[in-house]
Short mmCIF file of C-alpha atoms and ligand atoms in Angstrom, two decimals:
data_model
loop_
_atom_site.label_atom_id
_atom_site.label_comp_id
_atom_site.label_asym_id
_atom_site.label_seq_id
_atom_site.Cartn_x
_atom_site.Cartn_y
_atom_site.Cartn_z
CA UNK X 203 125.91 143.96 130.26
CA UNK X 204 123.86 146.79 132.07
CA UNK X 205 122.07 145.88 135.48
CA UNK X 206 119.90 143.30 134.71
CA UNK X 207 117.59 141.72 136.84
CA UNK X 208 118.25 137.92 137.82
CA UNK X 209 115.59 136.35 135.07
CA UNK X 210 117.34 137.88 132.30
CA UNK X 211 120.74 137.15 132.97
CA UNK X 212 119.56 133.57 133.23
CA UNK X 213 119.23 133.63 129.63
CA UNK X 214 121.44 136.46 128.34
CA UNK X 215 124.75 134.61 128.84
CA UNK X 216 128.11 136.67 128.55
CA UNK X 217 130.08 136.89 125.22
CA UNK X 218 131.95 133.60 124.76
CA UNK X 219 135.94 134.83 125.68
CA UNK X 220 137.48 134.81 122.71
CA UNK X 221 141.32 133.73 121.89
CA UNK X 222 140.54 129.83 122.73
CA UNK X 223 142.15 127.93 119.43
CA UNK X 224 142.25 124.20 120.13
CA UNK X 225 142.99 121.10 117.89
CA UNK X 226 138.63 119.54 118.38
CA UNK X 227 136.26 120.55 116.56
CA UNK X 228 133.91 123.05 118.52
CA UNK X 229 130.37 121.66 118.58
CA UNK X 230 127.58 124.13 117.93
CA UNK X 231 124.01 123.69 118.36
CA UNK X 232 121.32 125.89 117.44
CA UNK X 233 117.69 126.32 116.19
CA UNK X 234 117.76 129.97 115.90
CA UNK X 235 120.50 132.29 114.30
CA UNK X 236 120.51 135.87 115.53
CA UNK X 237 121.43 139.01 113.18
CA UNK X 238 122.02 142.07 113.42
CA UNK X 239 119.88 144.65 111.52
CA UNK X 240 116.05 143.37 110.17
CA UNK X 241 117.01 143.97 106.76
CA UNK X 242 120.25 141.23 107.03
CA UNK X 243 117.23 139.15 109.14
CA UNK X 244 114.84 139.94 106.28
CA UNK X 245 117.64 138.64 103.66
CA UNK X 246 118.55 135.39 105.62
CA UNK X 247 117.68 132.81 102.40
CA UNK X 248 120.74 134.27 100.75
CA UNK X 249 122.70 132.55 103.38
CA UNK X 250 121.18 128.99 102.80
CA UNK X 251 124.42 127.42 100.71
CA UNK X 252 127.08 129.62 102.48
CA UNK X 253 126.43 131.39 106.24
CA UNK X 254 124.00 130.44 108.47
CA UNK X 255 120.18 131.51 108.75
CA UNK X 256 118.34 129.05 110.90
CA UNK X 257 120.43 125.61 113.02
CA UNK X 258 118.09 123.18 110.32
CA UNK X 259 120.04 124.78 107.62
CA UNK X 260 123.67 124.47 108.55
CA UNK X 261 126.07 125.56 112.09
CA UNK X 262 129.93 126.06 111.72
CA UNK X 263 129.82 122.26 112.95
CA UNK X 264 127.97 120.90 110.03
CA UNK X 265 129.77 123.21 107.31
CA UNK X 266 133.28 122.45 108.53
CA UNK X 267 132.26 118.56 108.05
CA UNK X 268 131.33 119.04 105.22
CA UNK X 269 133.80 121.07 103.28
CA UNK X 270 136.06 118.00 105.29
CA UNK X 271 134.06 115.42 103.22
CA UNK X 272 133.98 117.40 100.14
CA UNK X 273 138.39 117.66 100.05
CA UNK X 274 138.04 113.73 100.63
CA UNK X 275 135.66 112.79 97.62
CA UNK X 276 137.78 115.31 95.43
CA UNK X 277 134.83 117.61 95.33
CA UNK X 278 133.85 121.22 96.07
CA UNK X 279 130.56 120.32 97.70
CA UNK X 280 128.82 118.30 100.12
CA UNK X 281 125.79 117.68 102.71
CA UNK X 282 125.91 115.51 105.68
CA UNK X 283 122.26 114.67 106.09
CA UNK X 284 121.16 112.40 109.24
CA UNK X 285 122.15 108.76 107.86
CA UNK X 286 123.08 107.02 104.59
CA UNK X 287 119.53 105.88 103.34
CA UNK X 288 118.12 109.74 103.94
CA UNK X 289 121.27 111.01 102.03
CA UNK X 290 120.28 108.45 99.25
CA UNK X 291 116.62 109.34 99.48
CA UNK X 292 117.70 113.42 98.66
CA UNK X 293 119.93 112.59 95.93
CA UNK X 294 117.13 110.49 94.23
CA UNK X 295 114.12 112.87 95.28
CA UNK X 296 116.60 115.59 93.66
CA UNK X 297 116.79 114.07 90.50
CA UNK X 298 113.44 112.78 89.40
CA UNK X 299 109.86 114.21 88.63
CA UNK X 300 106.88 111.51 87.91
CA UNK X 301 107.04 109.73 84.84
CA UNK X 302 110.67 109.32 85.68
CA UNK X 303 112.78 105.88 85.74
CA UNK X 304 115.63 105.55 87.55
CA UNK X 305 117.94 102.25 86.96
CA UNK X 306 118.70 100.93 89.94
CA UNK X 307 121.56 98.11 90.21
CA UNK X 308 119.93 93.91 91.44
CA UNK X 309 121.76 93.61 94.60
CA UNK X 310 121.45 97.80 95.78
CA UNK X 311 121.29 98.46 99.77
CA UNK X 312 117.82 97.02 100.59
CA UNK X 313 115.88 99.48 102.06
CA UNK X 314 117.20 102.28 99.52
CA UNK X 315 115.78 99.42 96.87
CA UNK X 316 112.17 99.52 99.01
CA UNK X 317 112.32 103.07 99.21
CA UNK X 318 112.74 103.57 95.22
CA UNK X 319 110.61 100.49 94.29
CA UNK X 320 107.72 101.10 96.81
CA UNK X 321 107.56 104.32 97.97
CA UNK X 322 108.48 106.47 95.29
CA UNK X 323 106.57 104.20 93.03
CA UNK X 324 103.43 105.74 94.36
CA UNK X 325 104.48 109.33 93.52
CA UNK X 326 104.77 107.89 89.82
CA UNK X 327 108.46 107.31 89.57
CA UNK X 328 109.66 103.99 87.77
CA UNK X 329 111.70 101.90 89.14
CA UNK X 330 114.14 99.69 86.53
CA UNK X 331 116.63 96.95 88.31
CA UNK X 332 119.71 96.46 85.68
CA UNK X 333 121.54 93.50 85.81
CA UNK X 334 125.52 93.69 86.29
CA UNK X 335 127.29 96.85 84.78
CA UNK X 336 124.20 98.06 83.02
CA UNK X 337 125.60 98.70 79.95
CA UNK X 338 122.34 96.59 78.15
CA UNK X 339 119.81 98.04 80.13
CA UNK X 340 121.31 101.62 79.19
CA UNK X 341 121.72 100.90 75.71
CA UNK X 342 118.43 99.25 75.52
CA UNK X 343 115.65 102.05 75.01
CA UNK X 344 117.05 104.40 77.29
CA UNK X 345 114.99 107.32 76.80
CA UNK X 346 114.07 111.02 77.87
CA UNK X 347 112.23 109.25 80.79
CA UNK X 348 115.57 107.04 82.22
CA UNK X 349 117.15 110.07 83.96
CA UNK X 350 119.18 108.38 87.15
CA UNK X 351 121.88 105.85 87.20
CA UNK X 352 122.55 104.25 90.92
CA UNK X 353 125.84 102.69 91.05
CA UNK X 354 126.84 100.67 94.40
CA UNK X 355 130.30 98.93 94.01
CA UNK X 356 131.17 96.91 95.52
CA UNK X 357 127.38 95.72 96.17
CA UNK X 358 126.69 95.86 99.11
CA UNK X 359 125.96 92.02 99.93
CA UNK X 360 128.51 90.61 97.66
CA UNK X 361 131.14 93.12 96.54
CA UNK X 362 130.89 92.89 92.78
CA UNK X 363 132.72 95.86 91.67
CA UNK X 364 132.10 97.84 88.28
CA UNK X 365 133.55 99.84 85.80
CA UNK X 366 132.55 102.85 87.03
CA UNK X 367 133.35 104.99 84.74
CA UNK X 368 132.27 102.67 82.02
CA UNK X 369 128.68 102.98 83.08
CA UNK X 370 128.78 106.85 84.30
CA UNK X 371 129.79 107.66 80.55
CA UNK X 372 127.13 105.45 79.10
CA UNK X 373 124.07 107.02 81.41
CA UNK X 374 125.79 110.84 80.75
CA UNK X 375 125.66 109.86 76.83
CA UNK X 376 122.28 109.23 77.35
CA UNK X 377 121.71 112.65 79.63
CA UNK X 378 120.82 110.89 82.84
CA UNK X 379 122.34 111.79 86.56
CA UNK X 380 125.04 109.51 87.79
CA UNK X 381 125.18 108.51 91.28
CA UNK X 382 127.41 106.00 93.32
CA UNK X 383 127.02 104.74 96.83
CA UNK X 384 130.71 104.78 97.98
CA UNK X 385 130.31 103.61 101.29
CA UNK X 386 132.44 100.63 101.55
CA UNK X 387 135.29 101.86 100.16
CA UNK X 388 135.32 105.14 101.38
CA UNK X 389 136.94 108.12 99.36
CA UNK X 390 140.27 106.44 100.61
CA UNK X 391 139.61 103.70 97.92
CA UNK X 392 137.65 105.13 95.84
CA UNK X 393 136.70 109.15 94.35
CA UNK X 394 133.87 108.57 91.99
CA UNK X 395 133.37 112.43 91.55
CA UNK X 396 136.63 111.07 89.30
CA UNK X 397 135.04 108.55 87.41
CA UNK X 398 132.13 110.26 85.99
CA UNK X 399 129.91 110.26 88.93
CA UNK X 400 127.50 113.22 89.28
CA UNK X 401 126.87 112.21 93.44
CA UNK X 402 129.21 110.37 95.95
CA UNK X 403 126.97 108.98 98.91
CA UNK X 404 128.34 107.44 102.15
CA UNK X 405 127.24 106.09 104.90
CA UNK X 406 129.42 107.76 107.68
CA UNK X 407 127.72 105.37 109.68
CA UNK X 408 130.33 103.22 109.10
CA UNK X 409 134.21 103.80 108.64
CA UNK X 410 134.20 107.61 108.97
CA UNK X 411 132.89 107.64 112.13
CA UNK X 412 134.26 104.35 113.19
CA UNK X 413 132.57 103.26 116.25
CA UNK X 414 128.85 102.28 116.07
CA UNK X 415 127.54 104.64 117.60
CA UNK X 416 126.52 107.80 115.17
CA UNK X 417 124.33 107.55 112.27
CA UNK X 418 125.01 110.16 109.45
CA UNK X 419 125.15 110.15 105.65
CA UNK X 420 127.01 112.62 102.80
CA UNK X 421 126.76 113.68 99.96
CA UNK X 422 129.69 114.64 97.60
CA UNK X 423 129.18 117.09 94.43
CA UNK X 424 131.51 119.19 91.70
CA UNK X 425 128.68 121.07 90.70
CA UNK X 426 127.63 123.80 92.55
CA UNK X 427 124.11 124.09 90.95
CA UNK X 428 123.31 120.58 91.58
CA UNK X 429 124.54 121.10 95.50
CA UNK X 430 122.42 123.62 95.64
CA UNK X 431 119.15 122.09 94.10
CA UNK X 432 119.87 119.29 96.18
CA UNK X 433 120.38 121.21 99.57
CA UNK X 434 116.98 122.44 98.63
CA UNK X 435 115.51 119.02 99.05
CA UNK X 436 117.46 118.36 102.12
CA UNK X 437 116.18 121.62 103.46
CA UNK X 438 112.26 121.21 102.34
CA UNK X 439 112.59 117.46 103.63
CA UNK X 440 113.31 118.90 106.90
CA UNK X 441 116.62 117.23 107.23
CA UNK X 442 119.28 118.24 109.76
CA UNK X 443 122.47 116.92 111.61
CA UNK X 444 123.17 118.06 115.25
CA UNK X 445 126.89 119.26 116.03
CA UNK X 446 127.77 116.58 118.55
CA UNK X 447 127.07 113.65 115.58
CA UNK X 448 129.54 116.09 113.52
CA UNK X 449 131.98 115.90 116.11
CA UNK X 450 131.99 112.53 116.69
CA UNK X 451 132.46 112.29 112.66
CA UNK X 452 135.10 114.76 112.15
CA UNK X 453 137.10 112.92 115.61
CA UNK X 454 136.49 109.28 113.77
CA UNK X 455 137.49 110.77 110.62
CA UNK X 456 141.32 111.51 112.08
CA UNK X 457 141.76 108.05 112.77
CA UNK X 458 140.02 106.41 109.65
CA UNK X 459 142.84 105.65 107.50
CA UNK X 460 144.39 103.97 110.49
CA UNK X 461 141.57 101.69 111.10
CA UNK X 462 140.87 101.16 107.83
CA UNK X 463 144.41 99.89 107.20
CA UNK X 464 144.53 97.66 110.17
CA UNK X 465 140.71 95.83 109.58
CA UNK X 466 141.86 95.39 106.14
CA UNK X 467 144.78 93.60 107.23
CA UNK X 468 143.28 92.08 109.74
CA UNK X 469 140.58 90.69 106.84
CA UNK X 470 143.44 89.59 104.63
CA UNK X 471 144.55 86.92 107.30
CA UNK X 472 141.27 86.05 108.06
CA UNK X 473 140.10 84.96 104.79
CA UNK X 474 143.40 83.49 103.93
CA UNK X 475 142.85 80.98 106.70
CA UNK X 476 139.13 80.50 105.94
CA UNK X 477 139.98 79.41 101.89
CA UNK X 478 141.86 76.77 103.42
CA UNK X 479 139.48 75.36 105.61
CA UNK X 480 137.37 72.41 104.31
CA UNK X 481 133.64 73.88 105.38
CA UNK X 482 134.25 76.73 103.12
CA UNK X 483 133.50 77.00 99.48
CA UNK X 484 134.20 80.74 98.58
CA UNK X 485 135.08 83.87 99.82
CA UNK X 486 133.91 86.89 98.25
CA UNK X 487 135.86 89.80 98.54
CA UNK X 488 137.12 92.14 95.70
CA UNK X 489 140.65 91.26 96.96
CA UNK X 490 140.45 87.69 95.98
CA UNK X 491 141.58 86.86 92.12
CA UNK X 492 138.72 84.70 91.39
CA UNK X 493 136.25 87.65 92.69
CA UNK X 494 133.56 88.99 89.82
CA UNK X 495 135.21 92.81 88.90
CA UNK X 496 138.50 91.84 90.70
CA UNK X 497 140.40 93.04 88.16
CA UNK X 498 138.61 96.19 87.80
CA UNK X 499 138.85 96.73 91.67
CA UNK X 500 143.19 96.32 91.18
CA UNK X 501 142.98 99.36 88.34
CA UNK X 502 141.01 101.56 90.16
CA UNK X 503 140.98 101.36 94.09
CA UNK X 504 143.47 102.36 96.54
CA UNK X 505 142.32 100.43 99.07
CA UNK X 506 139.19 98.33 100.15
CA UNK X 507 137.55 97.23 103.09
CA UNK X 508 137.75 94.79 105.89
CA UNK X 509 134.22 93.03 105.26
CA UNK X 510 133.83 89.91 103.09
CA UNK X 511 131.48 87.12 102.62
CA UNK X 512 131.61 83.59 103.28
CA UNK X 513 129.75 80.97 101.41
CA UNK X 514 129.93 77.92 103.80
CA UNK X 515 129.50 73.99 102.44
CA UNK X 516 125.87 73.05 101.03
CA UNK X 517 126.11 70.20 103.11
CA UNK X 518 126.35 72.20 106.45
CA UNK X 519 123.04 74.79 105.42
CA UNK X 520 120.80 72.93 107.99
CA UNK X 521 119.74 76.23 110.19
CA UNK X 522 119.89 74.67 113.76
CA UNK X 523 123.20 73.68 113.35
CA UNK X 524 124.04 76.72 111.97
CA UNK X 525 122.54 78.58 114.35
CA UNK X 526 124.10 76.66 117.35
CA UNK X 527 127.88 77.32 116.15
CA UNK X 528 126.88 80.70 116.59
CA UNK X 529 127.00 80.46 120.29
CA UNK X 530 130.64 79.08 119.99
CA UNK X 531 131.93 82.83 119.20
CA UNK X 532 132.44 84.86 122.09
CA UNK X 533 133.66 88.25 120.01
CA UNK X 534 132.17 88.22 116.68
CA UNK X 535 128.96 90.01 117.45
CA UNK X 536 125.50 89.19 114.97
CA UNK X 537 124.41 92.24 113.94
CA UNK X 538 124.21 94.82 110.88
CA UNK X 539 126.44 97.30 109.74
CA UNK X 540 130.28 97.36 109.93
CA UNK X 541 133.43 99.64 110.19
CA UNK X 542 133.62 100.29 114.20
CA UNK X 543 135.56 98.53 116.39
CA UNK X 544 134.27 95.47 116.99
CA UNK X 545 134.10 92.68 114.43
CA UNK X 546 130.36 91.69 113.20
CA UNK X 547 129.11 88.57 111.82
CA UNK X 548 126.12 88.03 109.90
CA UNK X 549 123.88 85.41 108.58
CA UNK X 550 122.19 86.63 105.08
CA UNK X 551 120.67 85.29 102.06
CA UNK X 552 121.74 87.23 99.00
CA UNK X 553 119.85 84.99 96.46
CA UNK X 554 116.56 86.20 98.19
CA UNK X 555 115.02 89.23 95.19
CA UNK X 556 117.98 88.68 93.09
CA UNK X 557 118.04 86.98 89.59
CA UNK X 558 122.01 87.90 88.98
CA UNK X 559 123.61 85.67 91.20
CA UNK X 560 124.19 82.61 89.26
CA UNK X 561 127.94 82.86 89.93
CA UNK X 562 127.49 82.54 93.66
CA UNK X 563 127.75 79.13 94.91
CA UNK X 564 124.62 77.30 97.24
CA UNK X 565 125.15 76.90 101.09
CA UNK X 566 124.89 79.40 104.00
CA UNK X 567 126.35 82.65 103.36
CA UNK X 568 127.58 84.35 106.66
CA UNK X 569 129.19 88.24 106.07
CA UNK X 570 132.09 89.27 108.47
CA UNK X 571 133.11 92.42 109.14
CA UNK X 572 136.25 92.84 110.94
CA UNK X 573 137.05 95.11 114.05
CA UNK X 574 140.07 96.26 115.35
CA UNK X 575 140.72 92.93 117.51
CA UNK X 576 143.99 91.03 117.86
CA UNK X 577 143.86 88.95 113.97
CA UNK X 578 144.71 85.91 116.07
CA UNK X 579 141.69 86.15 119.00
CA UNK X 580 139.46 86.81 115.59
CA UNK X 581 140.95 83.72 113.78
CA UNK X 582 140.82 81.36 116.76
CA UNK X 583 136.94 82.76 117.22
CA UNK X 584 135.75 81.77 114.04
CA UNK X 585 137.50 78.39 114.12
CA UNK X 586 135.49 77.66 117.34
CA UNK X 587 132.55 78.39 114.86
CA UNK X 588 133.41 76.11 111.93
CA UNK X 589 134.50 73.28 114.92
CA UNK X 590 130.83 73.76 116.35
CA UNK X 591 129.51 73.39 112.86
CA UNK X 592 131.01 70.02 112.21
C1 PLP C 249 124.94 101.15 105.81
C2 PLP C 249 124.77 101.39 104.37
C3 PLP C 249 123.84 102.31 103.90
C4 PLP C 249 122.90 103.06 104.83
O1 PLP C 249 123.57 103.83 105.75
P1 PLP C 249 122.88 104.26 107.15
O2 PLP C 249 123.80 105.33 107.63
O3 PLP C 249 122.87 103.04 108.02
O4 PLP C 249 121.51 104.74 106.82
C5 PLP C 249 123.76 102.51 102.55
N1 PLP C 249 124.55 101.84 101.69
C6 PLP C 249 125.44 100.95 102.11
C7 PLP C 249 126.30 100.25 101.11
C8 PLP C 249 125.59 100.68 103.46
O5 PLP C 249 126.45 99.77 103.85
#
């Protein structure tokens, strides 16, 4: 660099040395993208899907991540967009104009239910919740109009899992999108690109980047066309990801099959030793024979997940009690979410909205997701629990 004076070499930094090849992920961060000549400047939209013209629209940290996600859901495609409900948010946006109904499954991640049911609603989008697989509800008057299909399985409350590609042929017979929230199995259990699916979301809020502490979503896609329509919408919605959350994905993302093995291990003990205890009725996890889609979930998963639900006796569903034996565990935490390192327990109420559940027996209905603790320290922490509750 010629002599400069002091204020300009503040911000004219030398050339990065080049030669440095490490294992990590470099993180980039950037608002503006240089170029060389005006007229490569003046054609920067051409390098929207593939390149780089502005940090919103993509760095080396957010394509790498998501070519990474795209080999994972057996796709060519994908968008990491800043948490699971925004990526479901663009793939719906994406595929519906007013007039538009999209079916919607009883039990779908609440606030992507809200979003569709309220907010969208106002922009003259229909909102149709389908009971189980679906298959009546798409056979019954689907029309021009029905043009999206959500799929979660397992649901997200309690794990009913579907023939996926039972329903994704049914809606594409009938010309609508298909998409699937994959988040709790991951693509490790699960590739729904595979089974029909037009759009795999995930939360990478949980599993993929492992330890509660980055938000992101994804979105998966084989066709390039409907990647790119849907990047638009992404793009116009002003959504971005910065290249330390990438990071912090692509780093969790080395070890996920690891701790995915080990907290569904750790869940298989766990609920073993909870169906033998007196105070509880059922355990709902696709694992378990007597599970609604179990069999379905042996023909087509790899693998599962280490969170499962716990329907506790009727007898024992008076709150303060409840509430009390919660102070007995000293490392499940209460919170939301799951797949970092610490285990999570949850009070819910999955009857609440839903007309589907008939299977699902009464009393209080804790979810557990499980951590990367020592099995035993987890197992003698919820029997403090169920001690304190009787
Ligand atoms: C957590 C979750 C989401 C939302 O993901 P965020 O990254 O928290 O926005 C969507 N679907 C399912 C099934 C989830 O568990």
């Amino acid at each position: 660099m010629r002599d400069h004076k002091p204020a300009t070499l503040c911000v004219h930094a030398p050339d990065a040395p080049g030669g440095f090849e490490a294992l990590s992920s470099p993180i980039h961060r950037a608002s503006t993208v240089v170029f060389d000549t005006p007229t490569a400047f003046k054609n920067r939209a051409s390098k929207v899907y593939d390149g780089y013209s502005y940090g919103l629209y993509g760095t080396p940290s957010t394509r790498a991540l998501e070519d990474q996600i795209a080999q994972l859901e057996g796709g060519s495609r994908a968008l990491v967009l800043p948490s699971g409900l925004a990526a479901i948010a663009v793939a719906t946006i994406a595929s519906v104009q007013s007039g538009d109904t999209i079916l919607l499954p009883e039990g779908f991640y609440g606030p992507a239910r809200t979003l569709i049911e309220s907010l969208l609603s106002r922009f003259g989008i229909n909102a149709l919740r389908y009971h189980g697989d679906g298959l009546r509800e798409l056979s019954d008057g689907a029309g021009p109009a029905h043009r999206l299909l959500w799929v979660e399985s397992p649901g997200s409350t309690t794990f009913e899992v579907r023939d996926v590609d039972k329903m994704a042929n049914a809606a594409r017979a009938r010309g609508m999108r298909v998409a699937m929230d994959n988040t709790w199995a991951t693509p490790l259990g699960f590739q729904p690109l595979r089974h029909g699916v037009d759009m795999s979301m995930q939360s990478l809020s949980k599993y993929a980047s492992g330890h509660s502490d980055v938000l992101m979503g994804s979105l998966a896609f084989a066709d390039e066309s409907l990647y790119r329509r849907t990047k638009d919408v992404a793009r116009l919605l002003g959504y971005g990801v910065s290249g330390e959350d990438c990071f912090l994905v692509s780093r969790g993302l080395a070890t996920m099959p690891l701790r995915l093995e080990r907290s569904v291990a750790t869940a298989a003990v766990l609920m073993d030793q909870l169906a033998a205890s007196a105070e509880v009725t059922q355990i709902l996890h696709p694992s378990r024979t007597e599970h609604p889609g179990h069999e379905i979930f042996v023909r087509d998963y790899a693998t599962g997940a280490g969170i499962f639900g716990v329907v506790l006796r009727a007898d024992l569903g008076s709150g303060s009690k409840i509430d009390t034996a919660f102070e007995a565990l000293e490392l499940f935490k209460i919170g939301a979410s799951w797949g970092g390192a610490h285990s999570l327990i949850a009070p819910s109420d999955p009857k609440v909205g839903r007309g589907d559940l008939d299977w699902l027996p009464d009393g209080p209905y804790l979810r557990i997701a499980v951590g990367l603790e020592d099995p035993e320290d987890l197992a003698a922490d919820l029997f403090r629990f169920l001690d304190a509750l009787t």
